[in-house]
XYZ file of C-alpha atoms in Angstrom:
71
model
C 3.190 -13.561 50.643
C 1.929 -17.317 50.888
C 4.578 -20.144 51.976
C 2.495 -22.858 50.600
C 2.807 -24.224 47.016
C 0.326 -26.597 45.317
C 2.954 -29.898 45.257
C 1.006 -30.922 41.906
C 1.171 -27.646 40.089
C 3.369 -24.629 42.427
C 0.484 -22.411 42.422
C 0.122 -20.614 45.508
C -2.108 -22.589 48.611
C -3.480 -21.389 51.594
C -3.050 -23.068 54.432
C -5.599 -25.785 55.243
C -7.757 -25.269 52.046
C -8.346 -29.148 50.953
C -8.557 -28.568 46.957
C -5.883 -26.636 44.623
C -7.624 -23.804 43.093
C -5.886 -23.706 39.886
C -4.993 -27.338 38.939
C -8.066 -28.745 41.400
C -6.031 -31.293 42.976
C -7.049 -32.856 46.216
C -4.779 -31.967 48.926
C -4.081 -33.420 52.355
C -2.053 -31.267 55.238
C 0.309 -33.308 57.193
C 3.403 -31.609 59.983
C 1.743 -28.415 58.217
C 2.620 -28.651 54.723
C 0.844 -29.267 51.609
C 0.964 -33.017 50.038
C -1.402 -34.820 47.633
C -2.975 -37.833 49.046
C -1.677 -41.869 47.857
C -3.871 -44.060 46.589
C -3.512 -46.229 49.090
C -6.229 -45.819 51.446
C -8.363 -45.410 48.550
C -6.890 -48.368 46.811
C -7.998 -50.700 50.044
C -11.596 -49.528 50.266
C -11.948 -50.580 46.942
C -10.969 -53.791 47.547
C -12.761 -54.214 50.608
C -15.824 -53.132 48.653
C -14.916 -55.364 45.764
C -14.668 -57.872 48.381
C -18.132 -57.816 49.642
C -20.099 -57.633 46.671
C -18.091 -60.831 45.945
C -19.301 -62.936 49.001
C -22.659 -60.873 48.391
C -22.993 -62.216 44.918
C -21.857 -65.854 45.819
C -23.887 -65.830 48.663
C -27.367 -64.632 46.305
C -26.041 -67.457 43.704
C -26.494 -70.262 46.364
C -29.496 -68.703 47.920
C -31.206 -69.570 44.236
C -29.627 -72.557 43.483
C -31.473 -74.113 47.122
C -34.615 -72.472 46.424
C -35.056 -73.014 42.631
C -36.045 -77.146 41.658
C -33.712 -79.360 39.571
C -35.563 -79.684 35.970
Protein backbone atom coordinates (compact mmCIF):
# COMPACT_ATOMS: atom_id res chain seq x y z
CA UNK A 1 0.00 0.00 0.00
CA UNK A 2 1.25 3.66 -0.90
CA UNK A 3 1.04 6.49 1.95
CA UNK A 4 1.25 9.22 -0.51
CA UNK A 5 -1.79 10.92 -2.14
CA UNK A 6 -1.67 13.32 -5.12
CA UNK A 7 -2.79 16.73 -2.89
CA UNK A 8 -4.48 17.96 -6.32
CA UNK A 9 -6.42 14.87 -7.18
CA UNK A 10 -5.92 11.76 -4.10
CA UNK A 11 -4.61 9.42 -6.57
CA UNK A 12 -2.00 7.34 -5.26
CA UNK A 13 1.99 8.93 -5.47
CA UNK A 14 5.11 7.41 -5.06
CA UNK A 15 7.44 8.85 -3.17
CA UNK A 16 9.74 11.37 -4.86
CA UNK A 17 8.15 11.05 -8.40
CA UNK A 18 7.92 14.98 -9.44
CA UNK A 19 4.61 14.75 -11.75
CA UNK A 20 1.04 13.15 -10.75
CA UNK A 21 0.39 10.39 -13.06
CA UNK A 22 -3.24 10.66 -13.30
CA UNK A 23 -4.15 14.40 -13.01
CA UNK A 24 -0.31 15.44 -14.29
CA UNK A 25 0.19 17.93 -11.70
CA UNK A 26 3.61 19.15 -10.82
CA UNK A 27 4.60 18.12 -7.47
CA UNK A 28 7.26 19.29 -5.04
CA UNK A 29 8.40 16.98 -1.81
CA UNK A 30 9.00 18.94 1.25
CA UNK A 31 9.54 17.13 5.34
CA UNK A 32 8.62 14.04 2.96
CA UNK A 33 5.23 14.63 1.85
CA UNK A 34 3.61 15.44 -1.31
CA UNK A 35 2.60 19.32 -2.00
CA UNK A 36 2.01 21.22 -5.27
CA UNK A 37 4.33 24.02 -5.81
CA UNK A 38 3.04 28.20 -5.31
CA UNK A 39 3.35 30.40 -7.81
CA UNK A 40 5.48 32.35 -6.16
CA UNK A 41 8.87 31.61 -7.21
CA UNK A 42 7.52 31.37 -10.56
CA UNK A 43 5.57 34.53 -10.21
CA UNK A 44 9.11 36.52 -9.40
CA UNK A 45 11.09 35.17 -12.34
CA UNK A 46 8.58 36.50 -14.40
CA UNK A 47 8.89 39.69 -13.21
CA UNK A 48 12.46 39.75 -13.10
CA UNK A 49 12.33 38.72 -16.74
CA UNK A 50 9.63 41.24 -17.49
CA UNK A 51 11.95 43.51 -15.86
CA UNK A 52 14.85 43.19 -18.12
CA UNK A 53 13.37 43.19 -21.37
CA UNK A 54 12.01 46.52 -20.02
CA UNK A 55 15.44 48.29 -19.40
CA UNK A 56 16.50 46.15 -22.59
CA UNK A 57 13.88 47.78 -24.70
CA UNK A 58 14.40 51.37 -23.22
CA UNK A 59 17.87 51.00 -23.43
CA UNK A 60 17.61 49.87 -27.64
CA UNK A 61 15.00 52.97 -27.87
CA UNK A 62 17.76 55.50 -26.81
CA UNK A 63 20.50 53.68 -28.54
CA UNK A 64 18.39 54.80 -31.94
CA UNK A 65 17.22 57.91 -30.97
CA UNK A 66 21.42 59.05 -30.58
CA UNK A 67 22.33 57.34 -33.63
CA UNK A 68 19.43 58.20 -36.02
CA UNK A 69 19.54 62.35 -37.33
CA UNK A 70 16.77 64.84 -36.44
CA UNK A 71 14.75 65.41 -39.92
Amino acid sequence: MNPFKCPACGAPLFEGKAMCSRCKSDIDWQHGQPVIPTAGEAFKRVVIVSLVAVVAAALVLTAILLVVPKI
